[in-house]
PDB file of C-alpha atoms in Angstrom:
ATOM      1  CA  VAL A   1     -20.881  55.866  -1.855  1.00 59.00           C
ATOM      2  CA  GLU A   2     -20.084  59.396  -3.121  1.00 71.00           C
ATOM      3  CA  LYS A   3     -17.162  57.971  -4.999  1.00 75.00           C
ATOM      4  CA  PHE A   4     -19.083  55.069  -6.541  1.00 73.00           C
ATOM      5  CA  SER A   5     -19.956  55.428 -10.281  1.00 77.00           C
ATOM      6  CA  LEU A   6     -21.565  52.919 -12.478  1.00 72.00           C
ATOM      7  CA  GLU A   7     -19.459  54.171 -15.357  1.00 72.00           C
ATOM      8  CA  LYS A   8     -16.373  53.000 -13.506  1.00 71.00           C
ATOM      9  CA  LEU A   9     -17.627  49.325 -13.281  1.00 71.00           C
ATOM     10  CA  ASN A  10     -15.902  46.746 -15.403  1.00 71.00           C
ATOM     11  CA  PRO A  11     -18.394  44.796 -17.550  1.00 69.00           C
ATOM     12  CA  SER A  12     -16.101  41.716 -17.803  1.00 69.00           C
ATOM     13  CA  PRO A  13     -17.227  38.782 -15.366  1.00 69.00           C
ATOM     14  CA  ALA A  14     -15.100  38.319 -12.298  1.00 68.00           C
ATOM     15  CA  ALA A  15     -12.715  35.415 -12.562  1.00 74.00           C
ATOM     16  CA  ILE A  16     -12.030  33.126  -9.526  1.00 79.00           C
ATOM     17  CA  ASN A  17      -8.563  31.382  -9.398  1.00 84.00           C
ATOM     18  CA  PHE A  18      -9.501  28.250  -7.834  1.00 86.00           C
ATOM     19  CA  THR A  19      -5.974  26.880  -7.938  1.00 90.00           C
ATOM     20  CA  LYS A  20      -4.843  29.852  -5.831  1.00 91.00           C
ATOM     21  CA  LEU A  21      -7.958  29.388  -3.676  1.00 90.00           C
ATOM     22  CA  ASP A  22      -6.993  25.646  -2.914  1.00 92.00           C
ATOM     23  CA  HIS A  23      -3.434  26.833  -2.066  1.00 93.00           C
ATOM     24  CA  PHE A  24      -4.473  29.366   0.476  1.00 94.00           C
ATOM     25  CA  ASN A  25      -6.937  26.988   1.820  1.00 95.00           C
ATOM     26  CA  GLY A  26      -4.341  24.087   2.274  1.00 94.00           C
ATOM     27  CA  LEU A  27      -2.152  26.740   4.027  1.00 95.00           C
ATOM     28  CA  HIS A  28      -4.824  27.643   6.480  1.00 96.00           C
ATOM     29  CA  ILE A  29      -5.404  23.989   7.217  1.00 96.00           C
ATOM     30  CA  ARG A  30      -1.739  23.284   7.685  1.00 95.00           C
ATOM     31  CA  ALA A  31      -1.576  26.096  10.179  1.00 96.00           C
ATOM     32  CA  LEU A  32      -4.354  24.777  12.314  1.00 96.00           C
ATOM     33  CA  PRO A  33      -3.575  23.015  15.668  1.00 96.00           C
ATOM     34  CA  ALA A  34      -4.090  19.408  15.432  1.00 94.00           C
ATOM     35  CA  GLN A  35      -6.803  19.574  18.072  1.00 95.00           C
ATOM     36  CA  THR A  36      -8.714  22.036  16.104  1.00 97.00           C
ATOM     37  CA  LEU A  37      -8.449  20.073  12.925  1.00 97.00           C
ATOM     38  CA  GLY A  38      -9.686  17.108  14.421  1.00 97.00           C
ATOM     39  CA  ARG A  39     -12.854  18.930  15.560  1.00 97.00           C
ATOM     40  CA  LEU A  40     -13.394  20.342  12.216  1.00 97.00           C
ATOM     41  CA  LEU A  41     -12.860  17.037  10.530  1.00 97.00           C
ATOM     42  CA  GLN A  42     -15.635  15.252  12.719  1.00 97.00           C
ATOM     43  CA  PRO A  43     -18.668  16.714  10.925  1.00 97.00           C
ATOM     44  CA  VAL A  44     -17.070  16.063   7.538  1.00 97.00           C
ATOM     45  CA  PHE A  45     -16.763  12.475   8.301  1.00 98.00           C
ATOM     46  CA  ALA A  46     -20.260  12.296   9.694  1.00 97.00           C
ATOM     47  CA  SER A  47     -21.640  13.942   6.534  1.00 97.00           C
ATOM     48  CA  HIS A  48     -20.108  10.829   4.706  1.00 96.00           C
ATOM     49  CA  GLY A  49     -21.793   8.410   7.017  1.00 96.00           C
ATOM     50  CA  ILE A  50     -18.518   7.652   9.119  1.00 97.00           C
ATOM     51  CA  ASP A  51     -18.864   7.759  12.824  1.00 95.00           C
ATOM     52  CA  ALA A  52     -15.460   9.039  13.607  1.00 97.00           C
ATOM     53  CA  ASP A  53     -14.613   9.770  17.185  1.00 97.00           C
ATOM     54  CA  LEU A  54     -12.967  12.994  18.310  1.00 97.00           C
ATOM     55  CA  PRO A  55      -9.808  11.403  20.257  1.00 96.00           C
ATOM     56  CA  THR A  56      -8.952   9.189  17.019  1.00 97.00           C
ATOM     57  CA  LEU A  57      -9.512  12.240  14.715  1.00 97.00           C
ATOM     58  CA  GLN A  58      -7.164  14.172  16.876  1.00 96.00           C
ATOM     59  CA  LYS A  59      -4.416  11.602  16.440  1.00 97.00           C
ATOM     60  CA  ILE A  60      -4.966  11.345  12.892  1.00 97.00           C
ATOM     61  CA  ALA A  61      -4.882  15.020  12.202  1.00 97.00           C
ATOM     62  CA  PRO A  62      -1.222  15.518  12.488  1.00 96.00           C
ATOM     63  CA  ILE A  63      -0.293  12.661  10.074  1.00 97.00           C
ATOM     64  CA  VAL A  64      -2.888  13.880   7.231  1.00 97.00           C
ATOM     65  CA  GLN A  65      -2.567  17.538   7.847  1.00 97.00           C
ATOM     66  CA  GLU A  66       0.104  18.067   5.250  1.00 95.00           C
ATOM     67  CA  ARG A  67      -1.814  16.211   2.550  1.00 95.00           C
ATOM     68  CA  LEU A  68      -5.112  18.037   2.977  1.00 96.00           C
ATOM     69  CA  VAL A  69      -6.203  20.929   0.489  1.00 96.00           C
ATOM     70  CA  THR A  70      -9.680  20.808   1.701  1.00 96.00           C
ATOM     71  CA  LEU A  71     -11.354  19.221   4.781  1.00 97.00           C
ATOM     72  CA  ASP A  72     -13.098  16.717   2.397  1.00 96.00           C
ATOM     73  CA  ASP A  73      -9.755  15.209   1.083  1.00 97.00           C
ATOM     74  CA  ALA A  74      -9.546  13.475   4.477  1.00 97.00           C
ATOM     75  CA  ILE A  75     -12.356  11.172   3.609  1.00 97.00           C
ATOM     76  CA  GLU A  76     -10.316   9.625   0.600  1.00 96.00           C
ATOM     77  CA  ILE A  77      -7.057   9.625   2.595  1.00 97.00           C
ATOM     78  CA  ALA A  78      -8.144   8.515   6.204  1.00 97.00           C
ATOM     79  CA  ALA A  79     -11.496   6.725   6.042  1.00 97.00           C
ATOM     80  CA  PHE A  80      -9.703   3.417   6.446  1.00 97.00           C
ATOM     81  CA  PHE A  81      -9.143   4.353  10.153  1.00 98.00           C
ATOM     82  CA  PHE A  82     -12.820   3.724  10.894  1.00 97.00           C
ATOM     83  CA  GLN A  83     -13.616   0.676   8.745  1.00 95.00           C
ATOM     84  CA  ASP A  84     -13.920  -2.798  10.136  1.00 92.00           C
ATOM     85  CA  THR A  85     -12.190  -4.415   7.278  1.00 93.00           C
ATOM     86  CA  VAL A  86     -10.522  -3.087   4.071  1.00 96.00           C
ATOM     87  CA  THR A  87     -11.016  -4.866   0.667  1.00 93.00           C
ATOM     88  CA  PRO A  88      -8.140  -3.829  -1.584  1.00 94.00           C
ATOM     89  CA  ALA A  89      -7.997  -5.223  -5.181  1.00 90.00           C
ATOM     90  CA  PRO A  90      -6.172  -8.422  -5.174  1.00 86.00           C
ATOM     91  CA  GLU A  91      -3.510  -7.263  -7.853  1.00 88.00           C
ATOM     92  CA  ASN A  92      -2.675  -4.198  -5.557  1.00 94.00           C
ATOM     93  CA  LEU A  93      -1.438  -6.812  -2.962  1.00 94.00           C
ATOM     94  CA  ILE A  94       1.290  -8.098  -5.592  1.00 93.00           C
ATOM     95  CA  ALA A  95       4.379  -5.913  -5.113  1.00 94.00           C
ATOM     96  CA  LYS A  96       6.205  -4.629  -8.063  1.00 92.00           C
ATOM     97  CA  GLY A  97       8.949  -7.128  -9.291  1.00 92.00           C
ATOM     98  CA  LEU A  98       7.282  -9.957  -7.263  1.00 91.00           C
ATOM     99  CA  THR A  99       4.969 -12.704  -8.258  1.00 89.00           C
ATOM    100  CA  ALA A 100       1.651 -13.453  -6.268  1.00 88.00           C
ATOM    101  CA  ALA A 101       3.371 -16.392  -4.569  1.00 89.00           C
ATOM    102  CA  GLU A 102       6.291 -14.159  -3.510  1.00 92.00           C
ATOM    103  CA  SER A 103       3.974 -11.589  -2.297  1.00 94.00           C
ATOM    104  CA  ALA A 104       1.943 -14.232  -0.233  1.00 93.00           C
ATOM    105  CA  GLN A 105       5.267 -15.399   1.303  1.00 93.00           C
ATOM    106  CA  VAL A 106       6.143 -11.781   2.246  1.00 95.00           C
ATOM    107  CA  ALA A 107       2.604 -11.259   3.720  1.00 96.00           C
ATOM    108  CA  ARG A 108       2.990 -14.547   5.685  1.00 95.00           C
ATOM    109  CA  GLN A 109       6.427 -13.403   7.108  1.00 96.00           C
ATOM    110  CA  VAL A 110       5.321  -9.939   8.017  1.00 97.00           C
ATOM    111  CA  LEU A 111       2.493 -11.381   9.980  1.00 97.00           C
ATOM    112  CA  GLY A 112       4.868 -13.756  11.707  1.00 96.00           C
ATOM    113  CA  VAL A 113       6.865 -10.669  12.926  1.00 97.00           C
ATOM    114  CA  LEU A 114       3.833  -8.580  13.910  1.00 97.00           C
ATOM    115  CA  GLU A 115       2.328 -11.362  15.779  1.00 97.00           C
ATOM    116  CA  SER A 116       5.671 -11.735  17.887  1.00 96.00           C
ATOM    117  CA  LEU A 117       5.400  -8.160  18.877  1.00 96.00           C
ATOM    118  CA  PRO A 118       3.715  -6.882  22.097  1.00 95.00           C
ATOM    119  CA  ASP A 119       2.295  -3.954  20.230  1.00 96.00           C
ATOM    120  CA  VAL A 120       2.478  -2.064  16.843  1.00 96.00           C
ATOM    121  CA  THR A 121       3.812   1.388  17.767  1.00 94.00           C
ATOM    122  CA  MET A 122       6.268   3.003  15.367  1.00 90.00           C
ATOM    123  CA  HIS A 123       9.069   2.427  17.605  1.00 91.00           C
ATOM    124  CA  THR A 124       8.316  -1.042  18.140  1.00 95.00           C
ATOM    125  CA  VAL A 125       7.501  -2.149  14.410  1.00 96.00           C
ATOM    126  CA  GLU A 126      10.082  -0.198  12.363  1.00 94.00           C
ATOM    127  CA  GLU A 127      13.324  -1.970  13.288  1.00 95.00           C
ATOM    128  CA  PRO A 128      12.004  -5.588  12.980  1.00 96.00           C
ATOM    129  CA  MET A 129      10.479  -4.710   9.549  1.00 96.00           C
ATOM    130  CA  ARG A 130      13.510  -3.147   8.212  1.00 95.00           C
ATOM    131  CA  ALA A 131      15.504  -6.413   9.459  1.00 96.00           C
ATOM    132  CA  LEU A 132      12.975  -8.626   7.881  1.00 96.00           C
ATOM    133  CA  VAL A 133      13.338  -6.661   4.428  1.00 96.00           C
ATOM    134  CA  GLU A 134      17.187  -7.108   4.622  1.00 95.00           C
ATOM    135  CA  THR A 135      16.839 -10.862   5.514  1.00 94.00           C
ATOM    136  CA  MET A 136      14.514 -11.424   2.634  1.00 94.00           C
ATOM    137  CA  GLY A 137      16.712  -9.642   0.143  1.00 93.00           C
ATOM    138  CA  LEU A 138      13.930  -7.383  -0.941  1.00 95.00           C
ATOM    139  CA  ASN A 139      13.395  -3.610  -1.035  1.00 95.00           C
ATOM    140  CA  LEU A 140      11.545  -1.517   1.485  1.00 95.00           C
ATOM    141  CA  GLY A 141       8.935  -0.452  -1.190  1.00 95.00           C
ATOM    142  CA  GLN A 142       8.169  -3.981  -1.858  1.00 96.00           C
ATOM    143  CA  VAL A 143       7.476  -5.222   1.722  1.00 97.00           C
ATOM    144  CA  PHE A 144       5.988  -2.128   3.029  1.00 97.00           C
ATOM    145  CA  GLY A 145       3.819  -1.740  -0.088  1.00 97.00           C
ATOM    146  CA  ILE A 146       2.247  -4.972   0.743  1.00 97.00           C
ATOM    147  CA  MET A 147       1.873  -4.108   4.364  1.00 97.00           C
ATOM    148  CA  ARG A 148       0.350  -0.735   3.163  1.00 97.00           C
ATOM    149  CA  VAL A 149      -2.376  -2.089   0.972  1.00 97.00           C
ATOM    150  CA  ALA A 150      -3.183  -4.926   3.344  1.00 97.00           C
ATOM    151  CA  ILE A 151      -3.516  -2.700   6.299  1.00 98.00           C
ATOM    152  CA  THR A 152      -5.077   0.453   4.878  1.00 97.00           C
ATOM    153  CA  GLY A 153      -6.588  -0.956   1.663  1.00 97.00           C
ATOM    154  CA  GLN A 154      -4.663   1.851  -0.249  1.00 96.00           C
ATOM    155  CA  LYS A 155      -1.672   2.089  -2.297  1.00 95.00           C
ATOM    156  CA  VAL A 156      -1.038   5.721  -1.019  1.00 95.00           C
ATOM    157  CA  SER A 157      -1.809   6.504   2.632  1.00 95.00           C
ATOM    158  CA  PRO A 158      -0.638   8.525   5.525  1.00 96.00           C
ATOM    159  CA  PRO A 159       2.771   7.227   7.109  1.00 96.00           C
ATOM    160  CA  LEU A 160       2.444   3.448   7.475  1.00 96.00           C
ATOM    161  CA  PHE A 161       3.868   2.786  11.033  1.00 96.00           C
ATOM    162  CA  GLU A 162       2.091   5.831  12.648  1.00 97.00           C
ATOM    163  CA  SER A 163      -1.195   4.608  10.922  1.00 97.00           C
ATOM    164  CA  MET A 164      -0.751   1.177  12.311  1.00 97.00           C
ATOM    165  CA  GLU A 165      -0.301   2.536  15.871  1.00 97.00           C
ATOM    166  CA  ILE A 166      -3.541   4.484  15.529  1.00 97.00           C
ATOM    167  CA  ILE A 167      -5.403   1.393  14.062  1.00 97.00           C
ATOM    168  CA  GLY A 168      -4.294  -0.723  16.915  1.00 96.00           C
ATOM    169  CA  ARG A 169      -2.477  -4.148  17.213  1.00 97.00           C
ATOM    170  CA  GLU A 170      -5.625  -6.447  16.933  1.00 97.00           C
ATOM    171  CA  LYS A 171      -7.113  -4.823  13.850  1.00 97.00           C
ATOM    172  CA  VAL A 172      -3.764  -4.662  12.147  1.00 97.00           C
ATOM    173  CA  LEU A 173      -3.319  -8.322  12.619  1.00 97.00           C
ATOM    174  CA  GLU A 174      -6.780  -9.088  11.630  1.00 97.00           C
ATOM    175  CA  ARG A 175      -6.151  -7.185   8.334  1.00 97.00           C
ATOM    176  CA  MET A 176      -2.926  -8.671   7.672  1.00 97.00           C
ATOM    177  CA  ARG A 177      -4.472 -12.169   8.052  1.00 96.00           C
ATOM    178  CA  LEU A 178      -7.226 -11.477   5.737  1.00 96.00           C
ATOM    179  CA  GLN A 179      -5.042 -10.215   2.839  1.00 95.00           C
ATOM    180  CA  ARG A 180      -2.453 -12.863   3.318  1.00 94.00           C
ATOM    181  CA  ASP A 181      -5.354 -15.439   2.966  1.00 93.00           C
ATOM    182  CA  ALA A 182      -6.583 -13.608  -0.101  1.00 92.00           C
ATOM    183  CA  LEU A 183      -3.058 -13.963  -1.722  1.00 90.00           C
ATOM    184  CA  PHE A 184      -3.073 -17.567  -1.143  1.00 89.00           C
ATOM    185  CA  GLU A 185      -6.648 -18.026  -2.437  1.00 87.00           C
ATOM    186  CA  THR A 186      -5.555 -16.267  -5.566  1.00 80.00           C
ATOM    187  CA  LEU A 187      -2.835 -18.882  -5.898  1.00 74.00           C
ATOM    188  CA  GLU A 188      -5.371 -21.681  -5.217  1.00 76.00           C
ATOM    189  CA  GLU A 189      -7.425 -20.432  -8.127  1.00 71.00           C
ATOM    190  CA  TYR A 190      -4.249 -20.641 -10.289  1.00 63.00           C
ATOM    191  CA  ARG A 191      -4.101 -24.357  -9.188  1.00 63.00           C
ATOM    192  CA  ALA A 192      -7.872 -25.018  -9.826  1.00 66.00           C
ATOM    193  CA  GLY A 193      -7.942 -23.075 -13.169  1.00 59.00           C
ATOM    194  CA  TRP A 194      -9.486 -25.074 -15.925  1.00 47.00           C
ATOM    195  CA  ASN A 195     -10.392 -24.229 -19.538  1.00 47.00           C
ATOM    196  CA  ALA A 196     -13.956 -25.550 -20.201  1.00 45.00           C
ATOM    197  CA  GLU A 197     -13.646 -25.281 -23.918  1.00 50.00           C
ATOM    198  CA  THR A 198     -10.485 -27.539 -24.291  1.00 53.00           C
ATOM    199  CA  ASN A 199     -11.295 -29.570 -21.033  1.00 52.00           C
ATOM    200  CA  GLN A 200      -7.524 -28.802 -20.256  1.00 54.00           C
ATOM    201  CA  PRO A 201      -6.039 -26.868 -17.354  1.00 51.00           C
ATOM    202  CA  ARG A 202      -5.661 -23.106 -18.006  1.00 50.00           C
ATOM    203  CA  LEU A 203      -2.053 -22.920 -16.982  1.00 49.00           C
ATOM    204  CA  MET A 204       1.028 -21.050 -18.180  1.00 50.00           C
ATOM    205  CA  GLY A 205       4.600 -21.683 -17.082  1.00 52.00           C
ATOM    206  CA  THR A 206       4.243 -18.749 -14.720  1.00 55.00           C
ATOM    207  CA  ASP A 207       1.170 -20.247 -13.196  1.00 55.00           C
ATOM    208  CA  ILE A 208       3.112 -23.401 -12.456  1.00 57.00           C
ATOM    209  CA  ALA A 209       5.890 -21.317 -10.941  1.00 60.00           C
ATOM    210  CA  GLU A 210       3.500 -19.469  -8.789  1.00 58.00           C
ATOM    211  CA  VAL A 211       2.272 -22.853  -7.358  1.00 57.00           C
ATOM    212  CA  VAL A 212       5.699 -24.213  -6.749  1.00 60.00           C
ATOM    213  CA  ALA A 213       6.725 -21.090  -5.038  1.00 62.00           C
ATOM    214  CA  MET A 214       3.563 -21.278  -2.773  1.00 57.00           C
ATOM    215  CA  TRP A 215       4.406 -24.875  -1.741  1.00 59.00           C
ATOM    216  CA  THR A 216       8.100 -24.544  -1.355  1.00 60.00           C
ATOM    217  CA  GLY A 217       8.654 -20.874  -0.609  1.00 58.00           C
ATOM    218  CA  ILE A 218      11.325 -20.867  -3.333  1.00 59.00           C
ATOM    219  CA  PRO A 219      10.876 -17.836  -5.793  1.00 60.00           C
ATOM    220  CA  VAL A 220      10.877 -19.956  -8.856  1.00 55.00           C
ATOM    221  CA  LEU A 221      10.476 -17.249 -11.363  1.00 52.00           C
ATOM    222  CA  ARG A 222      13.309 -15.372 -10.093  1.00 55.00           C
ATOM    223  CA  MET A 223      15.418 -18.509 -10.241  1.00 51.00           C
ATOM    224  CA  ALA A 224      14.212 -19.217 -13.730  1.00 51.00           C
ATOM    225  CA  GLY A 225      15.496 -15.885 -14.712  1.00 52.00           C
ATOM    226  CA  GLU A 226      18.782 -16.451 -13.530  1.00 54.00           C
ATOM    227  CA  GLU A 227      18.889 -19.987 -15.217  1.00 54.00           C
ATOM    228  CA  THR A 228      17.955 -18.356 -18.431  1.00 50.00           C
ATOM    229  CA  GLU A 229      20.717 -15.961 -18.196  1.00 55.00           C
ATOM    230  CA  ARG A 230      23.236 -18.826 -17.472  1.00 57.00           C
ATOM    231  CA  LEU A 231      22.011 -20.565 -20.517  1.00 48.00           C
ATOM    232  CA  LEU A 232      22.347 -17.675 -22.875  1.00 54.00           C
ATOM    233  CA  HIS A 233      25.991 -17.583 -21.878  1.00 60.00           C
ATOM    234  CA  MET A 234      26.681 -21.379 -21.796  1.00 58.00           C
ATOM    235  CA  GLU A 235      28.377 -21.689 -25.014  1.00 61.00           C
ATOM    236  CA  GLU A 236      30.836 -18.780 -24.041  1.00 65.00           C
ATOM    237  CA  ALA A 237      31.537 -20.371 -20.649  1.00 60.00           C
ATOM    238  CA  LEU A 238      32.021 -23.860 -22.085  1.00 57.00           C
ATOM    239  CA  HIS A 239      34.322 -22.518 -24.976  1.00 60.00           C
ATOM    240  CA  ASN A 240      36.362 -20.754 -22.048  1.00 59.00           C
ATOM    241  CA  ARG A 241      36.618 -23.858 -19.986  1.00 53.00           C
ATOM    242  CA  ILE A 242      37.503 -26.196 -22.904  1.00 55.00           C
ATOM    243  CA  VAL A 243      40.106 -23.655 -23.964  1.00 52.00           C
ATOM    244  CA  GLY A 244      41.460 -23.357 -20.556  1.00 47.00           C
ATOM    245  CA  GLN A 245      42.091 -27.150 -20.260  1.00 48.00           C
ATOM    246  CA  HIS A 246      44.577 -27.096 -23.278  1.00 45.00           C
TER     247      HIS A 246
END
C-alpha cells in the first residue's frame, strides 16, 4: 500500500487477449486426466438438456480432448453420442465425386458388412471397411464420409471407429439403415418428380442415370463420362485403325 500511487496508474483500459486466453484454456483441458474431463463435461451437457451419463463421457473424453478449446465445444462435437437418432441433411450423405445412387449403394454395402460383424469395435471394423473400399474402387474419404454422416449426423466428428464403438452396434446399425433408406427415398423422389406446369416429368439426364444406377447398381454417370471421352477421340482412333490396315 505504501508504494501505491494514483499518479502511476495507466488511464488506458485494460485489454484482454481472448485468443491467448482460449489457447491457455485449451492447453489446460488437454492436460486433464480423461476421468476428470468427463466429470467436468457432465454439468455442461446437463445445461444443454442432454442427459449424459458419466461412464460414457469418460469414454468420450480421450477422443474429443484434443479438439476442445472450451468445455462448451463438446456439445457441438459430441452431442450425437447421446441422441436416439441423427438427422443429417440429405445432401451431406452424398459423397464428393459420387451420385446419390452411388452413395446409396455404398451405404447399402457398408451396412451389409457391419451387419455381418459381431461388434463394431475399432479393431473389428477397420479392416473389413478398408477391404470394402478397395473392392468398390473408391477412396477412403468417400466411403468413410458417408459412414460418418450417417452415424454421427456430422461431416466432422471425433475418430469414426472409436465413436462407433462407444455408440454401440445396435445404434450404429439403426442409424446406417435410416440413412440408407433416406438416400433411396431421395432417388424415389427423382423417379416420382413431375412438373405441374408442363404436365411433364421433371427429369434431367442425370436423374435418369440416378434411377438406372439405383435399379442396377451400375454407376451410369461414371460410365457415361468414359463413353464421352471415347467419343471425343473416336475420329482419331478410326483414322489410326484405317491407316493401319493399308
